[in-house]
mmCIF file of C-alpha atoms in Angstrom:
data_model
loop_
_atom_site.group_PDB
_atom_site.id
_atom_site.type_symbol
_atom_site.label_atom_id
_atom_site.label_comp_id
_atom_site.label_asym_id
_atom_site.label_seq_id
_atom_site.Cartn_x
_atom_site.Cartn_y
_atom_site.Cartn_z
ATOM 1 C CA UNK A 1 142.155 5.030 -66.956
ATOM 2 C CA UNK A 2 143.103 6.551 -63.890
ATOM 3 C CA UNK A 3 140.900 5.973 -60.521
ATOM 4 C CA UNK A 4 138.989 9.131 -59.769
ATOM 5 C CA UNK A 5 139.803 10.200 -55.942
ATOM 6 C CA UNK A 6 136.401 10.478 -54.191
ATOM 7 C CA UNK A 7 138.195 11.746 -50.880
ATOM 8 C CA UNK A 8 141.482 13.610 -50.409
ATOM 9 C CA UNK A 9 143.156 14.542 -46.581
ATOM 10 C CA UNK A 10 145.580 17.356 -46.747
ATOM 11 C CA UNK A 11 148.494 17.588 -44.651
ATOM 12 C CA UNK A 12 145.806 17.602 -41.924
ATOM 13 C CA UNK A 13 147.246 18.200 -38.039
ATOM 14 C CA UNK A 14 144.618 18.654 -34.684
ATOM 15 C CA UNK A 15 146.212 19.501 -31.590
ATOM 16 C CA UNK A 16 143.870 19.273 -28.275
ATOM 17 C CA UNK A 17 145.788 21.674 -25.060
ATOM 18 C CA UNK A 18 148.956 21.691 -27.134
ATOM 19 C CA UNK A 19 149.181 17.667 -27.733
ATOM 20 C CA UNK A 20 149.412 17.251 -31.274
ATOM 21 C CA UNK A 21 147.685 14.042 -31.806
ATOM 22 C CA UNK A 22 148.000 14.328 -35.575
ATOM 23 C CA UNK A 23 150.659 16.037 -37.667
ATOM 24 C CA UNK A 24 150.737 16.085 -41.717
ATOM 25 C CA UNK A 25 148.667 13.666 -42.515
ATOM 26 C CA UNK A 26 148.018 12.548 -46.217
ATOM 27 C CA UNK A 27 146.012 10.554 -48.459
ATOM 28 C CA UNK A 28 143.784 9.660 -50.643
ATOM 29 C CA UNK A 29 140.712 7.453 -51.395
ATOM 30 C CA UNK A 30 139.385 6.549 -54.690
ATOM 31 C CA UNK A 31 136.146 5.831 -55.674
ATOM 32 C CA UNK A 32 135.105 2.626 -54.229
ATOM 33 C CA UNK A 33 138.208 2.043 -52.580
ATOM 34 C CA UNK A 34 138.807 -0.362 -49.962
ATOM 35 C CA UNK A 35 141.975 1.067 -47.882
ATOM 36 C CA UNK A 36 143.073 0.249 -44.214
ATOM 37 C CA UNK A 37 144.054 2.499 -41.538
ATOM 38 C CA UNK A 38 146.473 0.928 -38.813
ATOM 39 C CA UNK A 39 148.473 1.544 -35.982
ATOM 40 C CA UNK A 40 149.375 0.887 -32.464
ATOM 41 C CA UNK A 41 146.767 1.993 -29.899
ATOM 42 C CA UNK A 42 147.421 6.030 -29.360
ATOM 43 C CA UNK A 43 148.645 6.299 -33.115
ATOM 44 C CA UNK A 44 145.514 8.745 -33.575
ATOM 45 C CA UNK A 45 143.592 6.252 -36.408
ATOM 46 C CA UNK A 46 139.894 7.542 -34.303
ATOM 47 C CA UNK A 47 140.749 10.677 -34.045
ATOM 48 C CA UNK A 48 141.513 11.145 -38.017
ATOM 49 C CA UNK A 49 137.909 9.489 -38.587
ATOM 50 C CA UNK A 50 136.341 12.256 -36.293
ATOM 51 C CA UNK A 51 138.285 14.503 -38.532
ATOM 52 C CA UNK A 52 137.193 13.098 -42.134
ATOM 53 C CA UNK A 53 133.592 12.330 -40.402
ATOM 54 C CA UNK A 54 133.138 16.282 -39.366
ATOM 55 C CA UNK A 55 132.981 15.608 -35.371
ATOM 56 C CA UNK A 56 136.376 17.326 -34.994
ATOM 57 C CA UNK A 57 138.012 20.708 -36.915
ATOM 58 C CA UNK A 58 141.437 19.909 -38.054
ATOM 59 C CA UNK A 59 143.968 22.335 -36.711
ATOM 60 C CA UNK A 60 145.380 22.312 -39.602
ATOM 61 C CA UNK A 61 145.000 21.188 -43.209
ATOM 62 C CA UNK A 62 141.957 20.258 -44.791
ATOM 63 C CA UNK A 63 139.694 17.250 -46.021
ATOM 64 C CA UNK A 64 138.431 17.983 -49.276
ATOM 65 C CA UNK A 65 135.404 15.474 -50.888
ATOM 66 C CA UNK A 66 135.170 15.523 -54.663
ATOM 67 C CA UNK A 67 137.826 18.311 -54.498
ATOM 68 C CA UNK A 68 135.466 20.719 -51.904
ATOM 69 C CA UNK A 69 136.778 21.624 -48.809
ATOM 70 C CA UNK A 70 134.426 19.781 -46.142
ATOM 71 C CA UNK A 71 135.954 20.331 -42.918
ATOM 72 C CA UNK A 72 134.939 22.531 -39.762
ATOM 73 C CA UNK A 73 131.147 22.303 -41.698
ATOM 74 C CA UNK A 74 129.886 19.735 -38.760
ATOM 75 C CA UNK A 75 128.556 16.100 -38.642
ATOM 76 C CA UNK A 76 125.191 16.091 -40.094
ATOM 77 C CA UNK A 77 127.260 18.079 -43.504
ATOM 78 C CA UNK A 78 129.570 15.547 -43.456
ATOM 79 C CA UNK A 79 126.546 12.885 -44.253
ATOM 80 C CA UNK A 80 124.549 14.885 -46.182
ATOM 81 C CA UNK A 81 127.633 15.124 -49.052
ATOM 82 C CA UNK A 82 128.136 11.053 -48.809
ATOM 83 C CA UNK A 83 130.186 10.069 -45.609
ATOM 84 C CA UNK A 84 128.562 7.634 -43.268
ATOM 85 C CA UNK A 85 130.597 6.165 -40.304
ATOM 86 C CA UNK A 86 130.124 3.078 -37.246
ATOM 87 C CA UNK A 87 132.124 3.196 -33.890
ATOM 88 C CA UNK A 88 134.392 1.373 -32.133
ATOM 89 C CA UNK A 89 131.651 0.990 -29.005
ATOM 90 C CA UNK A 90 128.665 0.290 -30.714
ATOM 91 C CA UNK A 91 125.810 2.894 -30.517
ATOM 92 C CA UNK A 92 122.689 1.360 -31.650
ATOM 93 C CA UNK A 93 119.076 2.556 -29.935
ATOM 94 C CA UNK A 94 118.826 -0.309 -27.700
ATOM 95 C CA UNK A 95 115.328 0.241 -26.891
ATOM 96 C CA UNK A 96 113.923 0.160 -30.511
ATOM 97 C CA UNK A 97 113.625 -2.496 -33.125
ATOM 98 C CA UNK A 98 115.827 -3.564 -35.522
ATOM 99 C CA UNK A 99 113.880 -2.188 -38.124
ATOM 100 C CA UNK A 100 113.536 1.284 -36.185
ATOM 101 C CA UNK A 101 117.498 1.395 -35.782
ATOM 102 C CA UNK A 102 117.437 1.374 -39.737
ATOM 103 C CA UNK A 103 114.627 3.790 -40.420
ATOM 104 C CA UNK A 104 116.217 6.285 -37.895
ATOM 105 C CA UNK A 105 119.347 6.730 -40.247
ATOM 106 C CA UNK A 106 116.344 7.516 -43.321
ATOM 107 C CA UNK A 107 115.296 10.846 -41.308
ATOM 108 C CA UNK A 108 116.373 13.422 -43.946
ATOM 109 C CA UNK A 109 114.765 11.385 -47.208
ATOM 110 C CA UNK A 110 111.707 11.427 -45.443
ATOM 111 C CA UNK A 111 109.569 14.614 -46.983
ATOM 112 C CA UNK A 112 105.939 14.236 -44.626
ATOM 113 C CA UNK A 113 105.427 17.169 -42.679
ATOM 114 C CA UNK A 114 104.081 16.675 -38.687
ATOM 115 C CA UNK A 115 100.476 17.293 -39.527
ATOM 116 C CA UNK A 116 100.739 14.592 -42.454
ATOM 117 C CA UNK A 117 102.031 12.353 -39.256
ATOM 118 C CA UNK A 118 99.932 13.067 -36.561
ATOM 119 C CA UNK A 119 97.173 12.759 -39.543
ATOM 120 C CA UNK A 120 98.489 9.988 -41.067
ATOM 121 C CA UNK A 121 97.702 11.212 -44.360
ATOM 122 C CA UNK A 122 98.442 9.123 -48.023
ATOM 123 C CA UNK A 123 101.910 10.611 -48.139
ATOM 124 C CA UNK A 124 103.055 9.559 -45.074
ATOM 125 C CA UNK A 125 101.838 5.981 -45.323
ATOM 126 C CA UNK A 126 103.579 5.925 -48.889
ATOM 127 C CA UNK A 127 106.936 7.143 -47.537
ATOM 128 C CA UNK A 128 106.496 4.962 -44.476
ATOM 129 C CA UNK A 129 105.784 2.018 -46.513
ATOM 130 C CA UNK A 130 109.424 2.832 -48.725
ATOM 131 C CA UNK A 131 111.359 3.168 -46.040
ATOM 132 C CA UNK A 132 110.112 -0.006 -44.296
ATOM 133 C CA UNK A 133 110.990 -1.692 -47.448
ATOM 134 C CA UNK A 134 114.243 -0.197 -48.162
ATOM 135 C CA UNK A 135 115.465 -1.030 -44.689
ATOM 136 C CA UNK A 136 114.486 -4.481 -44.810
ATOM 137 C CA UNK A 137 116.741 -4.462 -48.379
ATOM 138 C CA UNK A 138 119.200 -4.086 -46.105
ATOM 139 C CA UNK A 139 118.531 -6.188 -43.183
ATOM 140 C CA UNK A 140 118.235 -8.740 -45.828
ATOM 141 C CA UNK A 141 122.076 -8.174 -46.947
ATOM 142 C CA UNK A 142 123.543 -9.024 -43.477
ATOM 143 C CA UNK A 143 120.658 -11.885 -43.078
ATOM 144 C CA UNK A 144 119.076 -10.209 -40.662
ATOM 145 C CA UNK A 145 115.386 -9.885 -41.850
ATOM 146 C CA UNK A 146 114.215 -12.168 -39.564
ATOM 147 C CA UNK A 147 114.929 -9.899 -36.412
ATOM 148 C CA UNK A 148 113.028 -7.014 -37.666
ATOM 149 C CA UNK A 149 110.783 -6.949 -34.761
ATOM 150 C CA UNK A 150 113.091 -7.733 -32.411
ATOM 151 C CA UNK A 151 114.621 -5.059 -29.958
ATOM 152 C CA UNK A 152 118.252 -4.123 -31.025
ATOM 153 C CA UNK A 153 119.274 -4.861 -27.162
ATOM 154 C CA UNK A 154 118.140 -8.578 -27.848
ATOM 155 C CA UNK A 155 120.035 -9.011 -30.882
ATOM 156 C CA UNK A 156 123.942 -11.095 -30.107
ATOM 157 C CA UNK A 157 127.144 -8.840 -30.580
ATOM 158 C CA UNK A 158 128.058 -9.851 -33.709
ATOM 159 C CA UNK A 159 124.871 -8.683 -35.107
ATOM 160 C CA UNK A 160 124.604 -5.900 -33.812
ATOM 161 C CA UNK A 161 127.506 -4.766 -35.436
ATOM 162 C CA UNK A 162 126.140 -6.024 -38.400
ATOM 163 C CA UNK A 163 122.797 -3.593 -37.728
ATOM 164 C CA UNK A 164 125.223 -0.337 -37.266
ATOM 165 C CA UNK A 165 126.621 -0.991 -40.252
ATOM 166 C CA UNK A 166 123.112 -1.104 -41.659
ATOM 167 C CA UNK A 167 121.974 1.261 -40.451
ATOM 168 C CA UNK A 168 124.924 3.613 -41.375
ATOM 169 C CA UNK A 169 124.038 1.890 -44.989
ATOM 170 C CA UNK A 170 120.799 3.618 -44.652
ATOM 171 C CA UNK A 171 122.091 7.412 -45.151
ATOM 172 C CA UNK A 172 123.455 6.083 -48.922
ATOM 173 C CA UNK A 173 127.163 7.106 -48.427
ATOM 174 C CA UNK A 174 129.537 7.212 -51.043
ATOM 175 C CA UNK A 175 132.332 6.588 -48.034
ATOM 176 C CA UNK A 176 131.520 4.192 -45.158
ATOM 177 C CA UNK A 177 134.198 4.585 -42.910
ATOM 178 C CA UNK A 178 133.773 1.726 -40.469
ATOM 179 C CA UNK A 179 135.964 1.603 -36.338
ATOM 180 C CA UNK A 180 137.249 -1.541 -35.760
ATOM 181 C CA UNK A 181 134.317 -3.494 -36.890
ATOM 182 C CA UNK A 182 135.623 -6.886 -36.599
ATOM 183 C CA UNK A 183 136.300 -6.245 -32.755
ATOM 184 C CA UNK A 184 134.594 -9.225 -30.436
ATOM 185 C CA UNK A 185 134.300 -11.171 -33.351
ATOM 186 C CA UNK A 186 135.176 -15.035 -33.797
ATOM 187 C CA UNK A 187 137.253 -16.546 -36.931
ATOM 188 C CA UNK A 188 133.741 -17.404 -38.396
ATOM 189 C CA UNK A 189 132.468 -13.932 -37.943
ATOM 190 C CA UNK A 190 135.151 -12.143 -39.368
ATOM 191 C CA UNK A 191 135.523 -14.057 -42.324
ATOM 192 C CA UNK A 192 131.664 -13.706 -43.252
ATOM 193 C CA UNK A 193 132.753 -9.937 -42.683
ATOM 194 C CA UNK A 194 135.391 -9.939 -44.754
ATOM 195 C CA UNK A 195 133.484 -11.352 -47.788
ATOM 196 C CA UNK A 196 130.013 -8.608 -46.591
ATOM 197 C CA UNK A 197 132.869 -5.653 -47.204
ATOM 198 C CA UNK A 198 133.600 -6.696 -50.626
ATOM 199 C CA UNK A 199 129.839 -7.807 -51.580
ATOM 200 C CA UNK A 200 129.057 -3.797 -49.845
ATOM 201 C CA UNK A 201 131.881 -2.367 -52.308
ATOM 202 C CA UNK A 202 130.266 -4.509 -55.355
ATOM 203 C CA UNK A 203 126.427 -3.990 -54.457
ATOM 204 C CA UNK A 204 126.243 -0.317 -54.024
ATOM 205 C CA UNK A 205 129.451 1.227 -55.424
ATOM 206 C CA UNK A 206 130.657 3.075 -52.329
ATOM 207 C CA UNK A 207 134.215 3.553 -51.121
ATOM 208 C CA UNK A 208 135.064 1.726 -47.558
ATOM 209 C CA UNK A 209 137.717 2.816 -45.174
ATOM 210 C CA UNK A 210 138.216 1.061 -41.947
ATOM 211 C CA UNK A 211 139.832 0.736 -38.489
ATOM 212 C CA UNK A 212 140.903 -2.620 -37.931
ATOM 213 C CA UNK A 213 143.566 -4.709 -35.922
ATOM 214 C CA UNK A 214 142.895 -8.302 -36.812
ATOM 215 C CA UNK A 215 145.485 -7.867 -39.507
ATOM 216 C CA UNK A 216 144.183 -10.817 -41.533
ATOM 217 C CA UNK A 217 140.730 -8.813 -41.949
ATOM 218 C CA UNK A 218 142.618 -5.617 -42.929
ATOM 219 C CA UNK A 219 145.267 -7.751 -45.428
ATOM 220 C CA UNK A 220 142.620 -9.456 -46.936
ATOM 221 C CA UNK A 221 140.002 -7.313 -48.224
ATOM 222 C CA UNK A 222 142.041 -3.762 -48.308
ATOM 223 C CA UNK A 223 143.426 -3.118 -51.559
ATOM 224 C CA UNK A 224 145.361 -0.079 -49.580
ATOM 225 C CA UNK A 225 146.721 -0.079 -46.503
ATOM 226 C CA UNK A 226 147.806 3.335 -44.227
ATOM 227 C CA UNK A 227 149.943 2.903 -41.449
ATOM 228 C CA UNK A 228 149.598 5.711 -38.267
ATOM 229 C CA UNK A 229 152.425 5.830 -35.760
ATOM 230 C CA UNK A 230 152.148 8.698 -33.001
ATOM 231 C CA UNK A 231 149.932 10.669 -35.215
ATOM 232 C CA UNK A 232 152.230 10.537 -38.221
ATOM 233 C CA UNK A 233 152.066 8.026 -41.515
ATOM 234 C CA UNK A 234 154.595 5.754 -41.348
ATOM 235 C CA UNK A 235 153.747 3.888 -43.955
ATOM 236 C CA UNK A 236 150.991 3.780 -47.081
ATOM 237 C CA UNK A 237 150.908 1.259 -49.809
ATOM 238 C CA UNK A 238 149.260 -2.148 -50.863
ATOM 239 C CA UNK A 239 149.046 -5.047 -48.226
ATOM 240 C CA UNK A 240 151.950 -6.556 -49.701
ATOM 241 C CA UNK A 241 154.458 -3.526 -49.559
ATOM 242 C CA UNK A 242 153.085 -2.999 -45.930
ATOM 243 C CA UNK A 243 153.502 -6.119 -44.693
ATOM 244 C CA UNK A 244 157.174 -6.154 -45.592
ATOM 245 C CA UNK A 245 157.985 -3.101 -44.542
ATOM 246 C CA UNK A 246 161.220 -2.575 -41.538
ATOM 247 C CA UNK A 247 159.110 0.322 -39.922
ATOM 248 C CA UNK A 248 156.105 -1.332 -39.672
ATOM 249 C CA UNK A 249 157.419 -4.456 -38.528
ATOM 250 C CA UNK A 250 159.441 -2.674 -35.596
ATOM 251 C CA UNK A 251 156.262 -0.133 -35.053
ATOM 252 C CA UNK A 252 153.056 -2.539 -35.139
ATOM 253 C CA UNK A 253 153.317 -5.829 -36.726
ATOM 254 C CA UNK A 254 155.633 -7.822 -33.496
ATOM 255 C CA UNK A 255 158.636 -7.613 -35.494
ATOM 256 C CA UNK A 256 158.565 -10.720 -37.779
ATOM 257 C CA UNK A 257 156.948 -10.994 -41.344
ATOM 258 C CA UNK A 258 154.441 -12.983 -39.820
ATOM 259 C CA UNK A 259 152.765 -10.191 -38.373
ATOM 260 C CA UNK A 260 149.757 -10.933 -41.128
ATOM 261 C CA UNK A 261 148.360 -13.516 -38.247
ATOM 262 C CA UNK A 262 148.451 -10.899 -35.275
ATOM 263 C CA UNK A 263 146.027 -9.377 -33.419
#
């Protein structure tokens, strides 16, 4: 049986003050898919996830999510149908908990109006009482239950990567598209993250695209692999079939075969 495509680009193209930054782009994602993006830095891999995420309008082309059109219908659309995203420069809310970051990303499924709040009436304990234990589900799938109560700031890098990607958890995507989420990670790190993106896949049946340059990350989990060079795909196929590909070699991976154990 053929793998139903969850997500679909379209010969998309943006160009910002006549730089075209992306030019006829295509691909596709199935549903739960684990596929790559890669590229030198400059290729344009962030600014096709601020296309497919809704923070930018393609130029041309379109994005299209269970065959609908999506794009140009903003952000908070772009959640609401199923696509979730981190950043490269992680933005948690310093100041709050752990447990708050993960609560925040719960806004829409909460139904309590502001006089229910300010009253704290049965409904909004009961919803408040869900939500506390739905984010601690999660916490509890990076190992991070413990730290509930502590302030996001206080939490080591490493986790708080983990905690965006909880968070972003949070909305229920059907597409997590995750920016470089390896990056200031050690060895031991990244492999624990390499087996969390393939428990994430199994667990809650969502599709995963993702920004990456520690190639070993990106060859060992992604089942698909797309390669960006000055805006353009230059390549898009399995690890294997990437890896031993002349243009990518010459464009990204150092120029050897061995480029599996670059950086």
């Amino acid at each position: 049986m053929a793998e139903k495509t969850l997500l679909t680009v379209d010969r998309l193209g943006i160009s910002f003050k006549g730089l075209r930054a992306l030019d006829d782009v295509s691909f596709s994602i199935p549903e739960k898919g684990i596929i790559g993006l890669i590229g030198p830095n400059g290729a344009g891999k962030t600014t096709l996830f601020n296309l497919i995420t809704g923070v930018y309008t393609p130029t041309d082309g379109q994005v299209l999510l269970d065959g609908e059109p999506i794009s140009g219908k903003g952000m908070r659309a772009t959640v609401t149908g199923g696509i979730c995203r981190t950043f490269q420069n992680i933005r948690l809310f310093k100041d709050l908990t752990v447990l708050q970051n993960v609560k925040v990303a719960m806004h829409d499924s909460m139904h309590y109006n502001l006089f229910e709040a300010i009253f704290k009436t049965p409904r909004f304990w009961r919803e408040e009482e869900e939500a506390d234990q739905r984010a601690m589900e999660l916490l509890r799938v990076f190992d991070l239950q413990d730290k509930a109560d502590m302030r996001a700031a206080n939490l080591p890098y490493g986790q708080q990567r983990k905690l965006e990607i909880a968070r972003a958890l949070a909305t229920n995507p059907r597409l997590l598209c995750l920016d470089e989420p390896a990056a200031g990670m050690n060895n031991a790190e990244t492999r624990e993250l390499m087996e969390t993106i393939a428990f994430l896949r199994q667990k809650f049946g969502i599709a995963i695209l993702l920004i990456e340059h520690d190639m070993r990350l990106v060859m060992g989990v992604c089942e698909r692999i797309i390669v960006l060079d000055y805006g353009r795909v230059l390549a898009n196929g399995t690890p294997e079939e990437v890896r031993n590909d002349p243009k990518v070699i010459e464009a990204y991976l150092g120029g050897t075969t061995g480029g599996e154990e670059e950086c």
